[in-house]
mmCIF file of N, CA and C in Angstrom:
data_model
loop_
_atom_site.group_PDB
_atom_site.id
_atom_site.type_symbol
_atom_site.label_atom_id
_atom_site.label_comp_id
_atom_site.label_asym_id
_atom_site.label_seq_id
_atom_site.Cartn_x
_atom_site.Cartn_y
_atom_site.Cartn_z
ATOM 1 N N MET A 109 -20.188 -19.888 -34.822
ATOM 2 C CA MET A 109 -19.339 -18.805 -34.401
ATOM 3 C C MET A 109 -19.851 -17.605 -34.865
ATOM 4 N N LYS A 110 -19.730 -16.673 -34.092
ATOM 5 C CA LYS A 110 -20.383 -15.375 -34.401
ATOM 6 C C LYS A 110 -19.242 -14.228 -34.067
ATOM 7 N N VAL A 111 -19.244 -13.170 -34.804
ATOM 8 C CA VAL A 111 -18.316 -11.972 -34.563
ATOM 9 C C VAL A 111 -19.332 -10.555 -34.451
ATOM 10 N N CYS A 112 -18.966 -9.984 -33.531
ATOM 11 C CA CYS A 112 -19.618 -8.803 -33.419
ATOM 12 C C CYS A 112 -18.757 -7.561 -33.031
ATOM 13 N N SER A 113 -18.730 -6.627 -33.489
ATOM 14 C CA SER A 113 -17.881 -5.411 -33.117
ATOM 15 C C SER A 113 -18.589 -4.378 -32.204
ATOM 16 N N LEU A 114 -18.241 -4.434 -31.053
ATOM 17 C CA LEU A 114 -19.046 -3.357 -29.890
ATOM 18 C C LEU A 114 -18.523 -2.034 -30.028
ATOM 19 N N ALA A 115 -17.416 -1.660 -30.583
ATOM 20 C CA ALA A 115 -16.910 -0.314 -30.714
ATOM 21 C C ALA A 115 -15.729 -0.343 -31.792
ATOM 22 N N SER A 116 -15.892 0.606 -32.606
ATOM 23 C CA SER A 116 -14.663 0.655 -33.591
ATOM 24 C C SER A 116 -14.698 1.984 -33.994
ATOM 25 N N SER A 117 -13.504 2.727 -33.222
ATOM 26 C CA SER A 117 -12.976 3.939 -33.571
ATOM 27 C C SER A 117 -12.033 4.378 -32.791
ATOM 28 N N SER A 118 -11.394 5.813 -33.130
ATOM 29 C CA SER A 118 -10.127 6.086 -32.236
ATOM 30 C C SER A 118 -10.681 6.303 -30.646
ATOM 31 N N LYS A 119 -11.839 6.414 -30.329
ATOM 32 C CA LYS A 119 -12.380 6.326 -28.760
ATOM 33 C C LYS A 119 -12.375 5.089 -28.153
ATOM 34 N N GLY A 120 -12.418 4.169 -28.910
ATOM 35 C CA GLY A 120 -12.483 2.806 -28.349
ATOM 36 C C GLY A 120 -12.793 1.541 -29.617
ATOM 37 N N ASN A 121 -11.758 0.387 -29.324
ATOM 38 C CA ASN A 121 -12.369 -0.632 -30.170
ATOM 39 C C ASN A 121 -12.229 -1.918 -29.402
ATOM 40 N N CYS A 122 -13.579 -2.317 -29.729
ATOM 41 C CA CYS A 122 -13.765 -3.820 -28.900
ATOM 42 C C CYS A 122 -14.637 -4.859 -29.641
ATOM 43 N N THR A 123 -14.161 -5.954 -29.967
ATOM 44 C CA THR A 123 -14.887 -6.921 -30.631
ATOM 45 C C THR A 123 -14.872 -8.308 -30.126
ATOM 46 N N ILE A 124 -16.073 -8.856 -30.037
ATOM 47 C CA ILE A 124 -16.306 -10.356 -29.588
ATOM 48 C C ILE A 124 -16.330 -11.323 -30.449
ATOM 49 N N VAL A 125 -15.878 -12.399 -30.274
ATOM 50 C CA VAL A 125 -15.985 -13.686 -31.059
ATOM 51 C C VAL A 125 -16.450 -14.773 -30.267
ATOM 52 N N TYR A 126 -17.879 -15.171 -30.424
ATOM 53 C CA TYR A 126 -18.515 -16.231 -29.762
ATOM 54 C C TYR A 126 -19.295 -17.038 -30.183
ATOM 55 N N ASN A 127 -19.665 -18.085 -29.353
ATOM 56 C CA ASN A 127 -20.832 -18.962 -29.791
ATOM 57 C C ASN A 127 -21.640 -19.261 -28.442
ATOM 58 N N GLU A 128 -22.500 -20.115 -28.402
ATOM 59 C CA GLU A 128 -23.425 -20.207 -27.358
ATOM 60 C C GLU A 128 -22.804 -20.394 -25.860
ATOM 61 N N ASN A 129 -21.349 -21.151 -25.844
ATOM 62 C CA ASN A 129 -20.676 -21.462 -24.447
ATOM 63 C C ASN A 129 -19.541 -20.284 -24.471
ATOM 64 N N GLU A 130 -19.028 -19.693 -25.207
ATOM 65 C CA GLU A 130 -17.683 -19.107 -25.008
ATOM 66 C C GLU A 130 -17.838 -17.634 -25.789
ATOM 67 N N ILE A 131 -17.199 -16.757 -25.022
ATOM 68 C CA ILE A 131 -16.900 -15.360 -25.443
ATOM 69 C C ILE A 131 -15.410 -15.089 -25.501
ATOM 70 N N LEU A 132 -14.903 -14.552 -26.802
ATOM 71 C CA LEU A 132 -13.666 -14.045 -26.437
ATOM 72 C C LEU A 132 -13.730 -12.699 -26.863
ATOM 73 N N VAL A 133 -12.633 -11.782 -26.227
ATOM 74 C CA VAL A 133 -12.874 -10.384 -26.382
ATOM 75 C C VAL A 133 -11.519 -10.350 -27.290
ATOM 76 N N VAL A 134 -11.692 -9.281 -28.468
ATOM 77 C CA VAL A 134 -10.711 -8.829 -28.989
ATOM 78 C C VAL A 134 -10.580 -7.244 -28.805
ATOM 79 N N ASP A 135 -9.426 -6.840 -28.007
ATOM 80 C CA ASP A 135 -9.161 -5.474 -27.660
ATOM 81 C C ASP A 135 -10.263 -5.210 -26.871
ATOM 82 N N MET A 136 -9.863 -4.264 -25.591
ATOM 83 C CA MET A 136 -10.862 -3.799 -24.640
ATOM 84 C C MET A 136 -10.685 -2.393 -24.415
ATOM 85 N N GLY A 137 -10.991 -1.802 -25.671
ATOM 86 C CA GLY A 137 -11.004 -0.051 -25.720
ATOM 87 C C GLY A 137 -12.044 0.290 -25.417
ATOM 88 N N ILE A 138 -12.917 -0.271 -24.604
ATOM 89 C CA ILE A 138 -14.102 0.556 -24.081
ATOM 90 C C ILE A 138 -14.178 0.409 -22.662
ATOM 91 N N THR A 139 -14.758 1.079 -21.764
ATOM 92 C CA THR A 139 -15.111 0.934 -20.459
ATOM 93 C C THR A 139 -15.544 -0.265 -20.069
ATOM 94 N N PHE A 140 -15.399 -0.927 -18.852
ATOM 95 C CA PHE A 140 -15.803 -2.186 -18.621
ATOM 96 C C PHE A 140 -17.480 -2.094 -18.468
ATOM 97 N N LYS A 141 -17.768 -0.982 -17.832
ATOM 98 C CA LYS A 141 -19.078 -0.872 -17.714
ATOM 99 C C LYS A 141 -19.911 -0.758 -19.222
ATOM 100 N N GLU A 142 -19.463 -0.277 -20.288
ATOM 101 C CA GLU A 142 -19.822 -0.065 -21.579
ATOM 102 C C GLU A 142 -19.903 -1.438 -22.152
ATOM 103 N N PHE A 143 -18.804 -2.297 -21.748
ATOM 104 C CA PHE A 143 -18.734 -3.670 -22.210
ATOM 105 C C PHE A 143 -19.966 -4.292 -21.529
ATOM 106 N N GLU A 144 -20.249 -4.416 -20.265
ATOM 107 C CA GLU A 144 -21.373 -5.083 -19.630
ATOM 108 C C GLU A 144 -22.803 -4.751 -20.305
ATOM 109 N N GLU A 145 -22.677 -3.473 -20.486
ATOM 110 C CA GLU A 145 -23.956 -2.975 -21.002
ATOM 111 C C GLU A 145 -24.412 -3.490 -22.652
ATOM 112 N N LYS A 146 -23.252 -3.600 -23.158
ATOM 113 C CA LYS A 146 -23.322 -4.166 -24.501
ATOM 114 C C LYS A 146 -23.521 -5.687 -24.353
ATOM 115 N N LEU A 147 -22.935 -6.410 -23.605
ATOM 116 C CA LEU A 147 -23.110 -7.805 -23.429
ATOM 117 C C LEU A 147 -24.754 -8.220 -23.332
ATOM 118 N N ASN A 148 -25.308 -7.191 -22.154
ATOM 119 C CA ASN A 148 -26.616 -7.070 -21.815
ATOM 120 C C ASN A 148 -27.426 -6.970 -23.030
ATOM 121 N N LEU A 149 -27.342 -6.032 -23.840
ATOM 122 C CA LEU A 149 -27.942 -5.856 -24.911
ATOM 123 C C LEU A 149 -28.223 -6.979 -26.151
ATOM 124 N N LEU A 150 -26.833 -7.526 -25.916
ATOM 125 C CA LEU A 150 -26.765 -8.756 -26.994
ATOM 126 C C LEU A 150 -27.357 -10.413 -26.373
ATOM 127 N N LYS A 151 -27.892 -10.015 -24.938
ATOM 128 C CA LYS A 151 -28.437 -11.147 -24.346
ATOM 129 C C LYS A 151 -27.431 -12.233 -24.058
ATOM 130 N N LEU A 152 -25.933 -11.774 -23.867
ATOM 131 C CA LEU A 152 -25.034 -12.806 -23.808
ATOM 132 C C LEU A 152 -24.466 -12.754 -21.967
ATOM 133 N N ASN A 153 -24.218 -13.965 -21.733
ATOM 134 C CA ASN A 153 -23.698 -14.162 -20.435
ATOM 135 C C ASN A 153 -22.240 -13.905 -19.997
ATOM 136 N N MET A 154 -21.923 -13.066 -19.105
ATOM 137 C CA MET A 154 -20.739 -12.446 -19.027
ATOM 138 C C MET A 154 -19.687 -13.894 -18.250
ATOM 139 N N ASP A 155 -20.521 -14.553 -17.556
ATOM 140 C CA ASP A 155 -20.125 -15.985 -17.352
ATOM 141 C C ASP A 155 -19.147 -16.651 -18.173
ATOM 142 N N ASN A 156 -19.436 -16.276 -19.600
ATOM 143 C CA ASN A 156 -19.139 -17.239 -20.785
ATOM 144 C C ASN A 156 -17.783 -16.565 -21.385
ATOM 145 N N VAL A 157 -17.427 -15.350 -21.089
ATOM 146 C CA VAL A 157 -16.149 -14.594 -21.309
ATOM 147 C C VAL A 157 -15.236 -15.766 -20.620
ATOM 148 N N VAL A 158 -14.206 -15.872 -21.755
ATOM 149 C CA VAL A 158 -12.886 -16.905 -21.470
ATOM 150 C C VAL A 158 -11.913 -16.197 -21.745
ATOM 151 N N GLY A 159 -11.677 -15.023 -22.088
ATOM 152 C CA GLY A 159 -10.533 -14.071 -21.805
ATOM 153 C C GLY A 159 -10.354 -13.094 -22.980
ATOM 154 N N ALA A 160 -9.219 -12.079 -23.149
ATOM 155 C CA ALA A 160 -9.314 -11.248 -24.020
ATOM 156 C C ALA A 160 -7.961 -11.076 -24.737
ATOM 157 N N ILE A 161 -7.883 -11.031 -26.052
ATOM 158 C CA ILE A 161 -6.738 -10.822 -26.829
ATOM 159 C C ILE A 161 -6.590 -9.270 -27.079
ATOM 160 N N VAL A 162 -5.477 -8.777 -26.882
ATOM 161 C CA VAL A 162 -5.162 -7.325 -26.952
ATOM 162 C C VAL A 162 -4.103 -7.576 -28.260
ATOM 163 N N SER A 163 -4.365 -6.405 -29.060
ATOM 164 C CA SER A 163 -3.406 -6.390 -30.296
ATOM 165 C C SER A 163 -2.276 -5.719 -29.737
ATOM 166 N N HIS A 164 -2.490 -4.381 -28.915
ATOM 167 C CA HIS A 164 -1.446 -3.610 -28.756
ATOM 168 C C HIS A 164 -1.756 -2.485 -27.619
ATOM 169 N N GLU A 165 -1.068 -1.589 -27.095
ATOM 170 C CA GLU A 165 -0.994 -0.891 -26.147
ATOM 171 C C GLU A 165 -1.851 0.509 -26.144
ATOM 172 N N HIS A 166 -2.038 0.907 -27.220
ATOM 173 C CA HIS A 166 -2.728 2.202 -27.480
ATOM 174 C C HIS A 166 -4.105 2.408 -26.664
ATOM 175 N N ILE A 167 -4.492 3.375 -26.114
ATOM 176 C CA ILE A 167 -5.584 3.448 -24.934
ATOM 177 C C ILE A 167 -6.922 2.994 -25.681
ATOM 178 N N ASP A 168 -7.061 3.290 -27.049
ATOM 179 C CA ASP A 168 -8.203 2.891 -27.686
ATOM 180 C C ASP A 168 -8.445 1.427 -27.880
ATOM 181 N N HIS A 169 -7.396 0.667 -27.145
ATOM 182 C CA HIS A 169 -7.457 -0.924 -27.495
ATOM 183 C C HIS A 169 -7.476 -1.461 -25.920
ATOM 184 N N VAL A 170 -6.965 -0.694 -24.952
ATOM 185 C CA VAL A 170 -7.119 -1.215 -23.704
ATOM 186 C C VAL A 170 -7.691 -0.405 -22.628
ATOM 187 N N LYS A 171 -8.634 0.355 -22.834
ATOM 188 C CA LYS A 171 -8.829 1.543 -21.923
ATOM 189 C C LYS A 171 -9.878 0.539 -20.652
ATOM 190 N N GLY A 172 -10.621 -0.506 -20.952
ATOM 191 C CA GLY A 172 -11.145 -1.157 -19.999
ATOM 192 C C GLY A 172 -10.429 -2.503 -19.550
ATOM 193 N N LEU A 173 -9.204 -2.746 -19.899
ATOM 194 C CA LEU A 173 -8.563 -3.837 -19.750
ATOM 195 C C LEU A 173 -8.326 -4.227 -18.376
ATOM 196 N N THR A 174 -7.877 -2.971 -17.619
ATOM 197 C CA THR A 174 -7.622 -3.298 -15.925
ATOM 198 C C THR A 174 -9.058 -3.733 -15.213
ATOM 199 N N ASN A 175 -10.050 -2.901 -15.643
ATOM 200 C CA ASN A 175 -11.174 -3.359 -14.853
ATOM 201 C C ASN A 175 -11.823 -4.835 -15.208
ATOM 202 N N PHE A 176 -11.574 -5.048 -16.443
ATOM 203 C CA PHE A 176 -11.915 -6.346 -16.893
ATOM 204 C C PHE A 176 -11.066 -7.338 -16.437
ATOM 205 N N TYR A 177 -9.772 -7.319 -16.181
ATOM 206 C CA TYR A 177 -9.186 -8.441 -15.466
ATOM 207 C C TYR A 177 -9.596 -8.225 -13.803
ATOM 208 N N LYS A 178 -9.813 -7.240 -13.251
ATOM 209 C CA LYS A 178 -9.953 -6.963 -11.841
ATOM 210 C C LYS A 178 -11.421 -7.688 -11.729
ATOM 211 N N SER A 179 -12.334 -7.592 -12.454
ATOM 212 C CA SER A 179 -13.859 -8.011 -12.483
ATOM 213 C C SER A 179 -13.909 -9.336 -12.701
ATOM 214 N N LEU A 180 -13.208 -9.946 -13.706
ATOM 215 C CA LEU A 180 -13.339 -11.480 -14.207
ATOM 216 C C LEU A 180 -12.271 -12.182 -14.052
ATOM 217 N N GLY A 181 -10.955 -11.779 -13.881
ATOM 218 C CA GLY A 181 -10.137 -12.460 -13.567
ATOM 219 C C GLY A 181 -9.506 -13.614 -14.758
ATOM 220 N N LYS A 182 -10.032 -12.959 -16.030
ATOM 221 C CA LYS A 182 -9.759 -13.980 -17.249
ATOM 222 C C LYS A 182 -8.508 -13.414 -17.620
ATOM 223 N N PRO A 183 -7.667 -14.427 -18.521
ATOM 224 C CA PRO A 183 -6.343 -14.273 -18.938
ATOM 225 C C PRO A 183 -6.447 -13.156 -20.195
ATOM 226 N N ILE A 184 -5.521 -12.253 -20.090
ATOM 227 C CA ILE A 184 -5.133 -11.530 -20.989
ATOM 228 C C ILE A 184 -3.929 -12.030 -22.177
ATOM 229 N N TYR A 185 -4.316 -12.052 -23.310
ATOM 230 C CA TYR A 185 -3.433 -12.716 -24.500
ATOM 231 C C TYR A 185 -2.888 -11.784 -25.241
ATOM 232 N N CYS A 186 -1.741 -11.486 -25.469
ATOM 233 C CA CYS A 186 -0.960 -10.623 -26.221
ATOM 234 C C CYS A 186 0.291 -11.296 -26.858
ATOM 235 N N HIS A 187 0.596 -10.742 -27.917
ATOM 236 C CA HIS A 187 1.802 -10.982 -28.658
ATOM 237 C C HIS A 187 3.019 -10.415 -27.707
ATOM 238 N N TYR A 188 4.093 -11.305 -27.761
ATOM 239 C CA TYR A 188 5.417 -11.223 -26.997
ATOM 240 C C TYR A 188 5.460 -9.704 -27.039
ATOM 241 N N ASN A 189 5.786 -9.500 -28.423
ATOM 242 C CA ASN A 189 6.376 -7.880 -28.677
ATOM 243 C C ASN A 189 5.791 -6.719 -28.144
ATOM 244 N N SER A 190 4.142 -7.029 -27.553
ATOM 245 C CA SER A 190 3.502 -5.908 -27.564
ATOM 246 C C SER A 190 2.839 -6.148 -25.826
ATOM 247 N N CYS A 191 3.398 -7.008 -25.057
ATOM 248 C CA CYS A 191 3.045 -7.257 -23.696
ATOM 249 C C CYS A 191 3.615 -6.443 -22.594
ATOM 250 N N GLU A 192 5.147 -6.162 -22.838
ATOM 251 C CA GLU A 192 5.498 -4.937 -21.852
ATOM 252 C C GLU A 192 4.904 -3.723 -22.210
ATOM 253 N N GLY A 193 4.298 -3.112 -23.285
ATOM 254 C CA GLY A 193 3.739 -1.938 -23.357
ATOM 255 C C GLY A 193 2.256 -1.710 -22.822
ATOM 256 N N ILE A 194 1.620 -3.181 -22.956
ATOM 257 C CA ILE A 194 0.286 -3.288 -22.497
ATOM 258 C C ILE A 194 0.290 -3.416 -20.803
ATOM 259 N N MET A 195 1.114 -3.971 -20.174
ATOM 260 C CA MET A 195 1.536 -4.098 -18.893
ATOM 261 C C MET A 195 1.543 -2.635 -18.196
ATOM 262 N N LYS A 196 2.570 -1.674 -19.179
ATOM 263 C CA LYS A 196 2.842 -0.347 -18.432
ATOM 264 C C LYS A 196 1.757 0.383 -18.519
ATOM 265 N N ARG A 197 0.897 0.340 -19.724
ATOM 266 C CA ARG A 197 -0.243 1.301 -19.659
ATOM 267 C C ARG A 197 -1.412 0.680 -18.550
ATOM 268 N N THR A 198 -1.533 -0.554 -18.429
ATOM 269 C CA THR A 198 -2.884 -1.346 -17.489
ATOM 270 C C THR A 198 -1.998 -0.975 -15.892
ATOM 271 N N LYS A 199 -1.000 -1.232 -15.944
ATOM 272 C CA LYS A 199 -0.412 -1.455 -14.538
ATOM 273 C C LYS A 199 -0.996 -2.713 -14.146
ATOM 274 N N LEU A 200 -1.487 -3.846 -14.985
ATOM 275 C CA LEU A 200 -1.630 -5.025 -14.323
ATOM 276 C C LEU A 200 -0.411 -5.938 -14.258
ATOM 277 N N PRO A 201 -0.227 -6.920 -13.393
ATOM 278 C CA PRO A 201 0.655 -7.829 -13.032
ATOM 279 C C PRO A 201 1.015 -8.737 -14.365
ATOM 280 N N SER A 202 2.245 -9.052 -14.458
ATOM 281 C CA SER A 202 2.420 -10.121 -15.596
ATOM 282 C C SER A 202 1.716 -11.539 -15.507
ATOM 283 N N SER A 203 1.156 -11.971 -14.219
ATOM 284 C CA SER A 203 0.403 -12.987 -14.166
ATOM 285 C C SER A 203 -0.748 -12.841 -14.694
ATOM 286 N N ALA A 204 -1.311 -11.781 -14.953
ATOM 287 C CA ALA A 204 -2.550 -11.417 -15.870
ATOM 288 C C ALA A 204 -2.373 -11.740 -17.358
ATOM 289 N N PHE A 205 -1.070 -12.155 -17.755
ATOM 290 C CA PHE A 205 -0.956 -12.227 -19.383
ATOM 291 C C PHE A 205 -0.560 -13.512 -19.816
ATOM 292 N N VAL A 206 -1.037 -13.874 -20.975
ATOM 293 C CA VAL A 206 -0.466 -14.988 -21.551
ATOM 294 C C VAL A 206 0.110 -14.499 -22.722
ATOM 295 N N ARG A 207 1.354 -14.660 -22.734
ATOM 296 C CA ARG A 207 2.057 -14.301 -23.965
ATOM 297 C C ARG A 207 2.423 -15.143 -24.784
ATOM 298 N N PHE A 208 2.220 -15.049 -26.318
ATOM 299 C CA PHE A 208 2.244 -15.781 -27.640
ATOM 300 C C PHE A 208 3.173 -15.210 -28.571
ATOM 301 N N ASP A 209 3.723 -15.861 -29.138
ATOM 302 C CA ASP A 209 4.449 -15.612 -30.584
ATOM 303 C C ASP A 209 4.229 -16.528 -31.427
ATOM 304 N N SER A 210 3.326 -17.280 -31.647
ATOM 305 C CA SER A 210 2.648 -18.433 -32.717
ATOM 306 C C SER A 210 1.436 -18.567 -32.568
ATOM 307 N N ALA A 211 0.778 -19.418 -33.052
ATOM 308 C CA ALA A 211 -0.508 -19.979 -33.275
ATOM 309 C C ALA A 211 -0.766 -20.538 -31.715
ATOM 310 N N PHE A 212 -1.863 -20.572 -31.285
ATOM 311 C CA PHE A 212 -2.357 -21.359 -29.847
ATOM 312 C C PHE A 212 -3.840 -21.656 -29.879
ATOM 313 N N LYS A 213 -4.112 -22.138 -28.962
ATOM 314 C CA LYS A 213 -5.518 -22.881 -29.007
ATOM 315 C C LYS A 213 -6.068 -22.021 -28.049
ATOM 316 N N LEU A 214 -7.311 -21.556 -28.089
ATOM 317 C CA LEU A 214 -8.153 -21.212 -27.042
ATOM 318 C C LEU A 214 -9.484 -21.997 -26.793
ATOM 319 N N GLY A 215 -10.032 -21.882 -25.632
ATOM 320 C CA GLY A 215 -11.391 -22.292 -25.509
ATOM 321 C C GLY A 215 -11.181 -24.197 -25.842
ATOM 322 N N SER A 216 -12.589 -24.802 -25.819
ATOM 323 C CA SER A 216 -12.608 -26.317 -25.877
ATOM 324 C C SER A 216 -12.805 -26.376 -27.376
#
């Protein structure tokens, strides 16, 4: 398991947690194009993205989330208390989100 920060600032936050088969995105505060470019630089396959966990609705955490979902169709995980704000900010349908309020398992 590896962790790589793709961006960390008030202009955008995005981290990936990954292994050879799966990539989990933590916050999507950069554009989807920037995300694609950074995965390419790391020689990681976009097909291995399993979803995104989003901490809260601030723009520096959700900037690229709409295009992420529209391009990949992968689930967006968010805490129950943050989900409404994230949905309002991104205008994504509730079906895009998996809400949680306790521990859960991702991937295989």
